[in-house]
């Protein structure tokens, strides 16, 4: 979906902004009611409603990525001080309760805003006059994919969340119970399975950013992996991956140059399966995360001068990746650059001298709106490694698991190593560092209490986040254990 199309959100009379900014995740403001009652009178308005379903991807993902990386063993929060960006700091030291409401604005609110918009879309689409059968099927499939995506992030982050499948009336707002995680996962599976058949296999470049069948299968495979449904995960991901290092039904292919994955001029490349589009020319669609992770007051020749110093890289990750070919595309050694070029930067909080390279604000492309780097949510190397893990866990077709792991390593000219769980987990860390996967991987594999002990991670508590305090008042919601 091109940015020019995404701008249609303006036509929704501010509905997404209004919903996202509500203190209660379930609030139904008059503007939201206006969307349901007065919109969807024709196909153009149905498309505008679909755009509203996509919009929270843009509003939420940057803050989520910053927090998740700060909560892993790859990065500290950094920034200007221990109080700079409360959510990132809370993740970095696992003092999460102090930032429960800020966590709500970063994770909870945008995700439920997306669900609300999807529920409106799904309830209204069948009634739109003049809709073609193909458009109805596709818009419905996209809405279901996005609802599944938002619920997947909610359930794996908070575990105990309300399951809402329709626009709520004002009398229903405060009466929603938390569903079991099993019920939420079952709905996610149902939505994705329903979406797959009606999503396009391939789309033209003019529609980049819209969901495809491959993205839905990749997400469903990932969902199965989190549910520990190893055989189902492997089977679904195999449909996406095809022949390791070779062809597949969707035309996905590993990029020959690892660093090119994060090149602003290489958006929607062959390895990208699901990508959130950003722009460095349109206000409001910039990847602000990039500014946050740049060094502060930098005169370094390759980095934008106005960074905020967040997401400094731990020496733990530096030592793990420094001899790996992916190191230069993953880590910026700011101290080394400063020394070699007689330039400087201002060390911020928790400074190690190393900064995040992926999505970093490179001077050549940064402007007043910020970087235009897209967020790559799912890519082929990720699905290769997920399938390899599922096959090893299931104890089936370990030869294919080996081929999948080998393909990821061969891209960067590394030799084969045995396809053990330990090696696959390590490969995921080095391949996907700073892309928002590590914290979830540590939690779902049970490694978090040990690996994150130096960040005060508490077993049996910090695997999930606290429910935002503002959403507990006058509702049926109960706070998560330990908080």
CSV table of N, CA and C in Angstrom, one decimal, residues 1 61 77 97 105 163 165 210 257 273-274 294 317-318 408 445:
chain,number,residue,atom,x,y,z
A,1,UNK,N,0.8,-1.2,0.0
A,1,UNK,CA,0.0,0.0,0.0
A,1,UNK,C,0.9,1.2,0.0
A,61,UNK,N,4.5,0.6,16.0
A,61,UNK,CA,5.6,-0.3,15.8
A,61,UNK,C,6.9,0.3,16.3
A,77,UNK,N,18.6,0.5,27.3
A,77,UNK,CA,17.7,1.6,26.8
A,77,UNK,C,18.5,2.8,26.3
A,97,UNK,N,6.3,-2.2,36.4
A,97,UNK,CA,5.1,-1.6,37.0
A,97,UNK,C,5.1,-0.1,37.1
A,105,UNK,N,0.2,3.0,26.4
A,105,UNK,CA,0.2,3.8,25.2
A,105,UNK,C,1.1,3.3,24.1
A,163,UNK,N,-11.0,-10.6,24.4
A,163,UNK,CA,-11.2,-11.0,23.0
A,163,UNK,C,-12.4,-10.3,22.5
A,165,UNK,N,-14.6,-9.1,19.2
A,165,UNK,CA,-14.8,-9.4,17.8
A,165,UNK,C,-15.8,-8.6,17.1
A,210,UNK,N,0.6,-3.9,1.4
A,210,UNK,CA,-0.6,-4.6,1.7
A,210,UNK,C,-0.3,-6.1,1.9
A,257,UNK,N,23.3,-9.7,-0.4
A,257,UNK,CA,24.1,-8.9,0.5
A,257,UNK,C,23.3,-8.6,1.7
A,273,UNK,N,8.8,-10.3,3.6
A,273,UNK,CA,7.5,-11.0,3.6
A,273,UNK,C,6.4,-10.1,4.1
A,274,UNK,N,6.6,-9.4,5.2
A,274,UNK,CA,5.7,-8.4,5.7
A,274,UNK,C,6.4,-7.2,6.2
A,294,UNK,N,20.1,7.1,17.1
A,294,UNK,CA,21.4,7.7,16.7
A,294,UNK,C,22.1,8.3,17.9
A,317,UNK,N,26.4,-8.5,23.2
A,317,UNK,CA,26.1,-8.7,21.8
A,317,UNK,C,27.4,-8.4,21.0
A,318,UNK,N,28.1,-7.4,21.3
A,318,UNK,CA,29.4,-7.0,20.6
A,318,UNK,C,30.3,-8.2,20.5
A,408,UNK,N,20.9,-19.9,5.6
A,408,UNK,CA,21.0,-18.6,6.2
A,408,UNK,C,22.5,-18.3,6.4
A,445,UNK,N,11.3,-19.6,24.7
A,445,UNK,CA,12.2,-20.7,24.8
A,445,UNK,C,12.6,-21.0,26.2
